[in-house]
Short mmCIF file of C-alpha atoms in Angstrom, two decimals:
data_model
loop_
_atom_site.label_atom_id
_atom_site.label_comp_id
_atom_site.label_asym_id
_atom_site.label_seq_id
_atom_site.Cartn_x
_atom_site.Cartn_y
_atom_site.Cartn_z
CA MET T 138 40.43 135.29 175.41
CA SER T 139 37.45 134.09 176.30
CA ASN T 140 34.67 132.23 174.00
CA ILE T 141 32.05 134.50 172.21
CA PRO T 142 29.93 132.24 169.82
CA ASP T 143 28.92 133.81 166.43
CA ASP T 144 25.37 132.62 166.62
CA LEU T 145 24.57 134.49 169.50
CA LYS T 146 23.37 138.47 170.32
CA TYR T 147 24.83 140.05 173.62
CA THR T 148 24.23 143.06 176.00
CA LYS T 149 26.55 145.48 177.63
CA SER T 150 26.14 143.75 180.88
CA HIS T 151 27.25 140.44 179.74
CA GLU T 152 24.38 138.23 179.23
CA TRP T 153 24.13 136.22 175.93
CA VAL T 154 20.62 135.91 173.88
CA ARG T 155 19.80 133.08 171.82
CA ASP T 156 16.81 133.24 169.24
CA ASN T 157 15.16 129.64 169.63
CA GLY T 158 13.12 130.81 166.23
CA ASN T 159 9.73 130.50 167.93
CA GLY T 160 9.26 133.95 169.57
CA THR T 161 11.12 132.95 172.73
CA VAL T 162 15.04 133.53 173.39
CA THR T 163 17.26 131.73 175.91
CA VAL T 164 19.30 133.82 178.17
CA GLY T 165 22.82 133.07 180.00
CA ILE T 166 25.93 135.06 181.18
CA THR T 167 29.10 135.31 178.68
CA ASP T 168 32.06 133.22 179.41
CA HIS T 169 33.68 136.69 179.93
CA ALA T 170 31.39 137.34 182.41
CA GLN T 171 31.51 134.07 184.30
CA GLU T 172 35.07 134.59 184.45
CA LEU T 173 34.95 137.82 186.07
CA LEU T 174 32.59 136.32 188.67
CA GLY T 175 34.74 133.41 189.46
CA ASP T 176 33.14 130.35 190.90
CA ILE T 177 29.48 130.76 191.09
CA VAL T 178 27.96 129.47 194.13
CA PHE T 179 24.19 130.70 194.11
CA VAL T 180 21.83 131.95 191.32
CA GLU T 181 18.64 133.53 192.20
CA LEU T 182 16.63 132.95 189.34
CA PRO T 183 13.66 135.11 188.00
CA GLU T 184 9.85 134.51 188.41
CA ILE T 185 8.08 132.55 185.80
CA ASP T 186 5.34 134.18 184.02
CA THR T 187 6.65 137.74 185.07
CA GLU T 188 6.87 140.38 182.65
CA TYR T 189 10.56 142.44 182.76
CA GLY T 190 11.18 145.39 180.80
CA ALA T 191 14.73 145.53 179.11
CA ASP T 192 17.56 146.21 181.52
CA ASP T 193 15.32 145.26 184.47
CA ALA T 194 17.14 142.88 187.08
CA THR T 195 15.93 139.64 186.71
CA GLY T 196 18.00 137.71 189.25
CA VAL T 197 21.36 137.55 191.08
CA LEU T 198 24.60 135.45 190.55
CA GLU T 199 26.64 135.05 193.84
CA SER T 200 30.33 133.90 193.25
CA VAL T 201 32.49 133.27 196.24
CA LYS T 202 33.80 136.63 195.77
CA ALA T 203 30.83 138.76 195.33
CA ALA T 204 27.14 139.35 194.45
CA SER T 205 26.09 140.69 190.68
CA ASP T 206 22.86 141.33 189.40
CA MET T 207 21.33 140.00 186.16
CA TYR T 208 19.24 141.76 183.77
CA ALA T 209 16.53 141.06 181.06
CA PRO T 210 18.04 142.05 177.83
CA LEU T 211 14.73 143.10 176.28
CA THR T 212 11.09 143.37 177.19
CA GLY T 213 9.10 140.21 177.54
CA GLU T 214 7.89 137.51 180.02
CA VAL T 215 10.03 134.30 181.60
CA THR T 216 8.77 131.41 180.30
CA GLU T 217 11.09 128.89 182.01
CA VAL T 218 13.94 129.16 184.39
CA ASN T 219 16.80 126.49 184.65
CA GLU T 220 16.11 124.89 187.82
CA ALA T 221 19.12 122.66 187.66
CA LEU T 222 21.13 125.69 188.80
CA ASP T 223 19.87 125.36 192.18
CA ASP T 224 21.89 122.22 192.84
CA ALA T 225 24.58 122.94 190.30
CA PRO T 226 25.00 126.75 190.01
CA GLU T 227 28.80 125.91 188.91
CA THR T 228 27.54 124.82 185.75
CA VAL T 229 27.12 128.55 184.58
CA ASN T 230 31.12 128.34 185.04
CA THR T 231 31.51 125.23 183.20
CA ASP T 232 29.21 125.36 180.49
CA PRO T 233 28.03 129.20 180.19
CA TYR T 234 26.55 128.86 176.63
CA GLY T 235 24.84 125.21 177.33
CA GLU T 236 23.59 123.75 180.36
CA GLY T 237 24.40 126.89 182.11
CA TRP T 238 21.48 128.73 180.65
CA ILE T 239 19.50 130.88 183.12
CA PHE T 240 16.01 131.46 181.77
CA THR T 241 14.08 131.88 178.60
CA MET T 242 11.60 134.74 177.77
CA LYS T 243 8.92 135.41 175.09
CA LEU T 244 9.77 138.74 173.67
CA ASP T 245 7.12 141.68 173.07
CA SER T 246 8.76 142.06 169.82
CA MET T 247 11.27 139.78 167.94
CA GLU T 248 12.44 142.82 166.10
CA ASP T 249 14.01 143.98 169.36
CA LEU T 250 16.76 141.46 168.59
CA GLY T 251 18.07 143.86 166.56
CA GLU T 252 19.04 146.55 169.47
CA LEU T 253 21.40 143.81 170.88
CA LEU T 254 25.15 143.34 170.48
CA THR T 255 26.62 141.57 167.67
CA PRO T 256 29.63 139.09 168.50
CA GLU T 257 32.05 141.58 167.08
CA ALA T 258 30.38 144.58 169.18
CA TYR T 259 30.41 142.50 172.14
CA THR T 260 33.90 141.42 171.58
CA GLU T 261 34.91 145.07 171.85
CA GLU T 262 32.92 145.65 174.80
CA ALA T 263 34.60 142.52 176.78
CA GLU T 264 37.93 143.94 175.60
CA ALA T 265 37.62 147.22 176.96
CA MET G 194 56.47 157.45 201.10
CA THR G 195 57.30 157.78 197.33
CA ASP G 196 57.97 153.96 196.84
CA THR G 197 54.15 153.09 197.66
CA GLU G 198 52.65 155.51 195.62
CA ASN G 199 50.36 153.95 193.29
CA THR G 200 52.47 151.25 192.09
CA PRO G 201 51.61 147.85 193.76
CA LYS G 202 54.68 146.11 195.12
CA GLN G 203 55.83 142.73 194.20
CA THR G 204 56.85 139.79 196.63
CA ALA G 205 59.77 137.86 196.05
CA LEU G 206 57.13 135.27 194.71
CA TYR G 207 55.60 137.35 192.05
CA ASP G 208 57.13 135.56 189.06
CA LYS G 209 55.80 132.14 190.59
CA HIS G 210 52.40 133.40 190.79
CA LEU G 211 52.60 134.60 187.17
CA GLU G 212 53.96 131.17 186.33
CA ALA G 213 51.41 129.23 187.93
CA GLY G 214 48.64 131.46 186.39
CA GLY G 215 47.67 133.69 189.16
CA LYS G 216 45.12 136.21 188.78
CA MET G 217 46.82 139.32 190.36
CA VAL G 218 44.85 141.92 192.34
CA ASP G 219 45.98 144.76 194.15
CA PHE G 220 45.66 143.79 197.91
CA ALA G 221 46.93 146.35 200.51
CA GLY G 222 49.29 147.80 198.18
CA TRP G 223 50.59 144.41 197.08
CA GLU G 224 50.05 142.62 193.64
CA MET G 225 49.00 139.35 195.15
CA PRO G 226 47.06 136.30 193.48
CA ILE G 227 43.44 136.28 194.22
CA HIS G 228 43.34 132.63 192.89
CA TYR G 229 45.04 130.75 190.24
CA GLY G 230 42.01 129.58 188.49
CA SER G 231 39.21 128.12 191.00
CA GLN G 232 38.94 129.85 194.45
CA LEU G 233 36.64 126.84 195.36
CA GLU G 234 39.21 124.11 194.24
CA GLU G 235 41.89 125.90 196.17
CA HIS G 236 39.76 125.93 199.34
CA HIS G 237 39.12 122.17 199.17
CA GLN G 238 42.79 121.55 198.26
CA VAL G 239 43.66 122.93 201.52
CA ARG G 240 40.89 121.17 203.55
CA THR G 241 41.73 117.70 202.01
CA ASP G 242 45.52 117.66 201.13
CA ALA G 243 47.83 120.56 201.27
CA GLY G 244 48.22 124.12 199.82
CA MET G 245 50.54 127.16 200.20
CA PHE G 246 49.93 130.92 200.38
CA ASP G 247 52.48 133.75 199.56
CA VAL G 248 51.73 135.78 202.80
CA SER G 249 55.03 137.88 202.14
CA HIS G 250 52.95 141.22 202.16
CA MET G 251 52.51 140.40 206.02
CA VAL G 252 54.92 142.70 208.08
CA VAL G 253 57.57 140.82 210.27
CA VAL G 254 59.03 143.13 212.95
CA ASP G 255 61.86 142.02 215.17
CA PHE G 256 62.13 143.45 218.79
CA THR G 257 65.24 143.42 220.29
CA GLY G 258 66.86 145.00 223.75
CA GLU G 259 66.71 144.65 227.40
CA ASP G 260 63.26 146.47 228.09
CA VAL G 261 61.58 144.25 225.25
CA LYS G 262 59.41 142.01 227.55
CA SER G 263 58.27 144.99 229.56
CA PHE G 264 57.55 146.89 226.40
CA LEU G 265 55.62 144.47 224.87
CA ARG G 266 53.61 143.81 228.04
CA HIS G 267 52.63 147.50 228.01
CA LEU G 268 51.83 147.40 224.08
CA ILE G 269 49.79 144.53 223.60
CA ALA G 270 46.56 143.10 225.37
CA ASN G 271 47.80 139.67 226.00
CA ASP G 272 50.46 139.17 227.90
CA VAL G 273 53.97 138.00 226.60
CA ALA G 274 54.70 137.04 229.99
CA LYS G 275 52.83 133.84 229.45
CA LEU G 276 55.59 132.93 226.93
CA LYS G 277 58.10 130.93 228.82
CA GLU G 278 59.73 128.44 226.30
CA PRO G 279 61.81 130.05 223.04
CA GLY G 280 59.63 129.83 220.12
CA LYS G 281 56.17 129.78 221.69
CA ALA G 282 53.75 131.98 220.08
CA LEU G 283 50.84 134.37 221.23
CA TYR G 284 48.01 135.91 219.46
CA SER G 285 46.87 139.27 220.54
CA CYS G 286 45.13 142.67 220.01
CA MET G 287 46.88 145.85 220.17
CA LEU G 288 44.88 148.49 221.37
CA ASN G 289 44.43 152.23 221.01
CA GLU G 290 43.70 154.17 224.46
CA ASP G 291 39.72 153.53 223.71
CA GLY G 292 40.30 149.83 224.33
CA CYS G 293 39.23 149.62 220.57
CA VAL G 294 41.95 147.38 218.24
CA ILE G 295 44.63 148.99 215.96
CA ASP G 296 45.71 145.58 214.74
CA ASP G 297 45.74 141.85 215.45
CA LEU G 298 49.10 140.02 215.50
CA ILE G 299 50.96 137.08 216.50
CA VAL G 300 54.48 137.39 218.69
CA TYR G 301 56.96 134.88 218.95
CA TYR G 302 59.19 134.64 222.17
CA LEU G 303 62.62 133.91 220.85
CA SER G 304 64.49 134.89 223.83
CA ASP G 305 64.29 137.53 226.89
CA ILE G 306 65.69 140.11 224.46
CA HIS G 307 64.31 139.12 221.18
CA TYR G 308 60.50 138.93 220.23
CA ARG G 309 59.28 138.56 216.70
CA MET G 310 55.91 139.90 215.56
CA VAL G 311 53.78 139.43 212.50
CA ILE G 312 51.27 142.24 211.82
CA ASN G 313 48.71 142.72 209.04
CA ALA G 314 49.98 144.46 205.33
CA ALA G 315 46.70 146.58 205.43
CA THR G 316 47.62 148.29 208.73
CA ARG G 317 51.83 148.43 208.40
CA ASP G 318 52.09 152.12 208.37
CA LYS G 319 49.65 152.91 211.29
CA ASP G 320 51.14 150.16 213.40
CA LEU G 321 54.65 151.01 212.87
CA ALA G 322 53.99 154.49 213.62
CA TRP G 323 52.06 153.74 216.76
CA ILE G 324 54.62 151.50 217.80
CA THR G 325 57.58 153.81 217.37
CA LYS G 326 55.34 156.73 219.38
CA GLN G 327 54.76 154.38 222.28
CA VAL G 328 58.40 152.79 222.40
CA GLU G 329 60.07 156.26 223.38
CA ASN G 330 60.74 155.66 226.87
CA PHE G 331 61.86 152.08 226.58
CA SER G 332 65.39 150.48 225.56
CA VAL G 333 63.99 148.59 222.44
CA ASP G 334 65.22 148.37 219.15
CA ILE G 335 62.25 147.59 216.05
CA ALA G 336 63.64 146.21 212.96
CA GLU G 337 60.96 145.55 210.11
CA ARG G 338 62.18 142.22 208.51
CA ASP G 339 61.45 143.16 204.82
CA ASP G 340 64.18 140.89 203.70
CA LEU G 341 62.08 137.87 204.80
CA ALA G 342 59.26 136.32 202.55
CA MET G 343 56.68 134.15 204.06
CA ILE G 344 54.82 130.98 202.55
CA ALA G 345 52.07 129.53 204.70
CA VAL G 346 51.84 125.73 204.16
CA GLN G 347 48.25 124.40 205.28
CA GLY G 348 46.26 121.45 205.26
CA PRO G 349 45.92 117.78 206.61
CA ASN G 350 48.99 116.50 204.49
CA ALA G 351 50.74 119.96 204.59
CA ARG G 352 53.14 118.98 207.51
CA ALA G 353 54.24 115.44 206.21
CA LYS G 354 54.79 116.95 202.58
CA ALA G 355 56.83 119.91 204.03
CA LEU G 356 59.02 117.88 206.32
CA GLY G 357 60.41 115.71 203.42
CA LEU G 358 62.13 118.59 202.21
CA LEU G 359 64.17 119.37 205.09
CA ASP G 360 67.50 117.90 206.18
CA ALA G 361 67.29 115.31 209.08
CA GLU G 362 68.22 117.33 211.63
CA THR G 363 65.97 120.27 210.92
CA ALA G 364 63.06 117.95 210.17
CA GLU G 365 63.15 116.32 213.49
CA LYS G 366 63.09 119.76 215.38
CA VAL G 367 60.38 121.03 212.84
CA ASP G 368 58.51 117.91 213.35
CA ALA G 369 58.50 118.07 216.97
CA LEU G 370 56.90 121.62 217.20
CA LYS G 371 53.67 121.73 219.00
CA PRO G 372 50.89 124.05 217.52
CA PHE G 373 51.93 127.53 218.18
CA TYR G 374 55.45 127.17 218.65
CA ALA G 375 58.20 128.04 216.00
CA TYR G 376 61.55 127.00 215.41
CA PRO G 377 64.28 129.25 213.89
CA MET G 378 67.03 127.51 212.07
CA GLY G 379 69.58 130.08 210.61
CA GLU G 380 67.59 132.94 209.00
CA THR G 381 64.71 130.52 208.12
CA PHE G 382 61.84 130.48 210.50
CA TYR G 383 59.54 127.49 210.70
CA ALA G 384 56.02 128.09 212.96
CA ARG G 385 53.31 125.76 213.24
CA THR G 386 50.80 128.56 212.85
CA GLY G 387 48.35 129.59 210.13
CA TYR G 388 44.86 130.94 209.12
CA THR G 389 42.99 128.12 207.83
CA GLY G 390 42.01 125.89 210.66
CA GLU G 391 44.26 123.37 209.15
CA ASP G 392 47.34 121.90 210.38
CA GLY G 393 50.31 123.26 208.64
CA PHE G 394 53.45 125.77 209.05
CA GLU G 395 54.28 129.22 208.27
CA ILE G 396 57.70 129.43 207.13
CA MET G 397 59.77 132.80 207.17
CA VAL G 398 62.88 132.40 204.53
CA PRO G 399 65.16 135.20 203.17
CA ASN G 400 63.34 136.64 199.76
CA GLU G 401 66.21 135.31 197.71
CA GLU G 402 65.70 131.64 199.03
CA ALA G 403 61.98 132.06 198.68
CA ALA G 404 61.54 131.01 194.91
CA GLU G 405 63.47 127.91 195.16
CA LEU G 406 61.52 126.85 198.68
CA TRP G 407 58.21 127.59 196.78
CA ASP G 408 59.28 125.06 193.83
CA ALA G 409 60.34 122.39 196.07
CA LEU G 410 56.87 122.57 197.96
CA LYS G 411 55.18 122.60 194.57
CA ALA G 412 57.28 119.55 193.61
CA ALA G 413 56.34 117.92 197.21
CA GLY G 414 52.53 118.03 195.99
CA ILE G 415 51.65 121.34 197.71
CA GLU G 416 49.39 123.57 195.55
CA PRO G 417 49.62 127.31 195.41
CA ILE G 418 46.62 128.87 196.86
CA GLY G 419 45.18 132.53 196.28
CA LEU G 420 44.09 134.99 198.71
CA GLY G 421 40.34 134.38 198.03
CA ALA G 422 40.63 130.96 199.47
CA ARG G 423 42.60 132.20 202.30
CA ASP G 424 39.49 134.28 203.20
CA THR G 425 36.77 131.72 202.90
CA LEU G 426 39.14 129.30 204.90
CA ARG G 427 39.60 131.72 207.66
CA LEU G 428 35.91 132.37 207.91
CA GLU G 429 35.13 128.66 208.01
CA ALA G 430 37.46 128.32 210.87
CA GLY G 431 36.06 131.21 212.66
CA MET G 432 39.28 133.43 212.47
CA ASN G 433 38.81 137.12 212.63
CA LEU G 434 39.69 139.49 209.80
CA TYR G 435 41.23 142.94 210.74
CA GLY G 436 39.16 145.96 209.30
CA THR G 437 36.49 143.70 208.86
CA ASP G 438 35.48 141.88 211.84
CA MET G 439 37.10 144.43 214.06
CA ASP G 440 38.93 147.91 213.94
CA GLU G 441 39.73 150.78 215.93
CA THR G 442 36.04 151.49 216.73
CA THR G 443 35.29 148.05 218.35
CA SER G 444 36.66 146.39 221.30
CA PRO G 445 38.04 142.79 221.45
CA LEU G 446 35.08 142.26 223.94
CA ILE G 447 32.39 142.86 221.09
CA SER G 448 34.57 141.09 218.50
CA GLY G 449 34.79 137.60 219.93
CA LEU G 450 38.38 138.19 220.92
CA GLY G 451 37.65 138.64 224.84
CA TRP G 452 39.74 135.53 225.25
CA THR G 453 43.08 137.28 223.82
CA VAL G 454 43.06 139.70 226.37
CA ALA G 455 44.93 138.93 229.77
CA TRP G 456 43.43 140.54 232.79
CA GLN G 457 45.68 138.85 235.21
CA PRO G 458 48.16 140.17 236.62
CA GLU G 459 45.68 143.02 237.70
CA ASP G 460 48.63 145.46 237.94
CA ARG G 461 49.89 144.97 234.33
CA ASP G 462 49.29 148.50 232.69
CA PHE G 463 48.65 147.78 229.00
CA ILE G 464 47.49 150.28 226.67
CA GLY G 465 43.76 150.43 226.55
CA ARG G 466 43.13 148.44 230.01
CA THR G 467 41.30 151.39 231.59
CA ALA G 468 38.59 151.55 228.62
CA LEU G 469 38.37 148.18 228.23
CA ALA G 470 37.85 147.39 232.13
CA LYS G 471 35.10 150.20 232.07
CA GLU G 472 33.46 148.46 229.12
CA LYS G 473 33.73 145.01 230.93
CA ALA G 474 32.07 146.11 234.13
CA ALA G 475 29.12 148.02 232.16
CA GLU G 476 26.21 146.11 231.10
CA LYS G 477 26.84 144.11 227.76
CA THR G 478 24.79 145.22 224.87
CA GLN G 479 26.35 143.53 221.91
CA LYS G 480 28.26 140.01 221.23
CA PHE G 481 29.98 138.21 218.43
CA VAL G 482 28.17 135.10 216.91
CA GLY G 483 28.14 132.77 214.09
CA LEU G 484 25.26 132.59 211.64
CA VAL G 485 24.41 129.90 209.28
CA LEU G 486 21.65 130.39 206.43
CA GLU G 487 19.07 128.10 206.64
CA GLY G 488 18.15 128.23 202.89
CA ARG G 489 20.09 129.05 199.76
CA GLY G 490 21.81 132.42 199.35
CA VAL G 491 25.05 134.09 200.28
CA LEU G 492 25.59 136.01 203.63
CA ARG G 493 28.05 139.16 203.19
CA GLY G 494 29.55 141.75 205.30
CA HIS G 495 27.05 144.45 206.17
CA GLN G 496 23.77 142.57 205.79
CA LYS G 497 21.29 143.51 208.55
CA VAL G 498 20.72 141.05 211.13
CA ILE G 499 17.37 140.89 213.14
CA THR G 500 16.66 139.26 216.40
CA ASP G 501 13.33 137.76 217.19
CA ASN G 502 12.63 141.13 219.55
CA GLY G 503 13.28 143.14 216.44
CA SER G 504 16.75 144.77 217.70
CA GLU G 505 19.30 145.06 214.73
CA GLY G 506 22.88 143.73 214.49
CA GLU G 507 24.94 143.52 211.41
CA ILE G 508 27.38 140.68 209.78
CA THR G 509 30.80 141.67 210.01
CA SER G 510 31.68 138.97 207.21
CA GLY G 511 30.08 136.28 205.36
CA THR G 512 30.51 133.85 202.65
CA PHE G 513 29.29 130.68 201.05
CA SER G 514 31.07 127.85 202.74
CA PRO G 515 32.70 125.66 200.43
CA THR G 516 32.98 122.96 202.95
CA LEU G 517 29.63 123.28 204.29
CA LYS G 518 27.81 124.30 201.21
CA LYS G 519 25.89 126.78 203.11
CA ALA G 520 26.38 130.30 203.68
CA VAL G 521 28.10 131.30 206.99
CA ALA G 522 28.78 134.51 208.71
CA MET G 523 30.45 136.36 211.64
CA ALA G 524 28.20 138.84 212.92
CA ARG G 525 28.09 141.63 215.87
CA VAL G 526 24.43 141.40 217.24
CA PRO G 527 22.56 142.79 220.41
CA VAL G 528 22.88 140.28 223.41
CA ASP G 529 19.11 139.49 223.24
CA ILE G 530 19.71 137.22 220.40
CA GLY G 531 18.04 133.82 220.31
CA ASP G 532 19.05 130.58 218.50
CA THR G 533 17.47 132.03 215.51
CA CYS G 534 17.44 135.35 213.50
CA THR G 535 16.70 136.69 210.25
CA VAL G 536 19.19 138.31 208.00
CA GLU G 537 18.13 141.10 205.26
CA ILE G 538 19.40 140.07 202.07
CA ARG G 539 18.16 142.36 198.99
CA GLY G 540 15.04 143.14 200.75
CA LYS G 541 14.27 139.53 201.68
CA GLN G 542 14.15 138.35 205.46
CA LEU G 543 15.90 135.11 205.23
CA LYS G 544 16.38 132.78 208.44
CA ALA G 545 19.37 131.93 209.79
CA ASN G 546 20.72 130.04 212.89
CA VAL G 547 22.66 131.53 215.64
CA VAL G 548 25.93 129.49 216.59
CA LYS G 549 29.21 129.90 218.05
CA PRO G 550 31.57 131.67 215.31
CA MET G 551 33.64 128.61 214.19
CA PHE G 552 32.51 126.43 211.56
CA VAL G 553 35.16 124.02 210.34
CA ARG G 554 38.31 122.67 211.87
CA ASN G 555 40.56 120.13 210.46
CA GLY G 556 38.20 119.63 207.52
CA LYS G 557 35.36 118.72 209.91
CA SER G 558 32.09 120.67 210.21
CA LEU G 559 31.68 121.94 213.79
CA LEU G 560 27.79 122.41 213.41
CA GLU G 561 25.32 120.13 215.11
CA ALA G 562 23.59 117.88 212.75
#
C-alpha cells in the first residue's frame, strides 16, 4: 500500500499538489506513481516562468523501464524547478513528497485547487 | 494450444519469486519477475558481486540421432562442425530463406549424436514449427526439455560462490570449464555462459530440484535479479535481443551478427546462405553501431538517428546504462554515419557519439575516456 498524505491534493495522472499558502503550489509525483515507474534515471524539468494550462505536459520522467509524461495540475506559471534532480533523479523514488518535489507554480486562481482530488478520492483512483 | 491461452505459465521457481518480493509480469506467456524492488540495485549487484536469474522460460531442445550434425550444419548459420570438444558451445542465428533471423540461439555439442540447443521463449512455437519442417529428411529426434529449469548465475563473484555448493568432484570439473563450455553431471548441466557480460554459469536442473538450488545459491550470497536488469546488463554488454535488435526482416549482416555466420567451408548449404551471400556481395547500405548520448536523457528503441549527411537510421534498443550513468543504445544506421550523430528525442535533436556496440564487460567501461 503506497503512502498518500492527508494534507495534499492529487490528480488522476498521479501528481501531488501542496498549497504553500502564498499563492503558489509545489508539485511532485505520488508514491504510487514512483512505484509504478521504477528506478527514475532522468527528470526533464519544465521551463521556469512559463505558463502551462491544466493537463499540459510539463516534463518527462524517465525510469529504467519507460518514459512517462508529467502534467500541470492546474493553470499557472512555473516559478521554481528542483534542479537537484538533475544530479539525483532517484530522489523522486526515495522521497517523493519531500526532496523529490519537481516544480512550483503560481496558480492563476487558488480556487482551482478545489478541482483536484482529495486524498480519499486519489486513494480510490490509485487502487483502481 | 489450450494450455497457453491467456493464462501465463509459471516456472518451477514461481513461489521463490513471490517469496523474494518479485514484481511479476507477463513475459512471452510466462509470469516472470521484472524486479524484486530495484532494477538498478539488481544491475549493480551483478556487475559488482553475484546475482541469479530464473531463465527457465527459455526453451531447451535436445537433438539426437545419427544425422544430427549434418542437420544442424544445414539448420543454422554458424557451423557446428567447429565444435570438437564435448561441452563446447556455439552462438548462432537460425535464418529463413531470405537470410533474415528467425531466432538466435546457443547450441552445445555433447556427442556426435547429441546436441543441445537453447532458444528464446518468445519464439518457441515458430522455432519448433520451423525446425520440425526442416528435419523431415534427416534421422534426428527432437525433444523439448520442459522438465528442466534454468538458473543463470552471473557476476564477478558468481562462479566462486556457486562452486562452493558443489561436491568436490563436480566442483573440480565445473571450475575447470573454460568460457563457452558446459559440463553435464547427471541431469544437471553447468555451462559457463551468460547474457550479462560478466563471468558465471547457466545451470540447467530438473524442475523438482530448482527451488532447492535457488535457496542454496541465495544462502551463498547470490541475489535474485529480475528480467529488467537482465535487459540493461545485456545491452551494456552489447548482446543482441531477438525481436528488438534483429528479426525476420533483418539479416545478421546488418544486426552486428556477421561474425556468427560461418562462410567456410563454401560448400556448406545452410538455410539462408544464398540470400545472405547476395546481400554480402552487394553494396552495403546499413550497419549496426553503438550510440552514447552526450548529454542527459534516455535513448530508447525506435528513436530516429540522423547522420551528419542527413540520412536516417533507427535505434533498435536503448537504455540508461546504470554502470556508465549515460544513455546507451544499439542502432541500425546508414553506412555514411560518422563519429557523431543526432538522435531525435521528443522533437529535440540531441548529440550522440557513435561507438562499437559494446559498452561494458567484466564490470569495466569499454568507452574511451
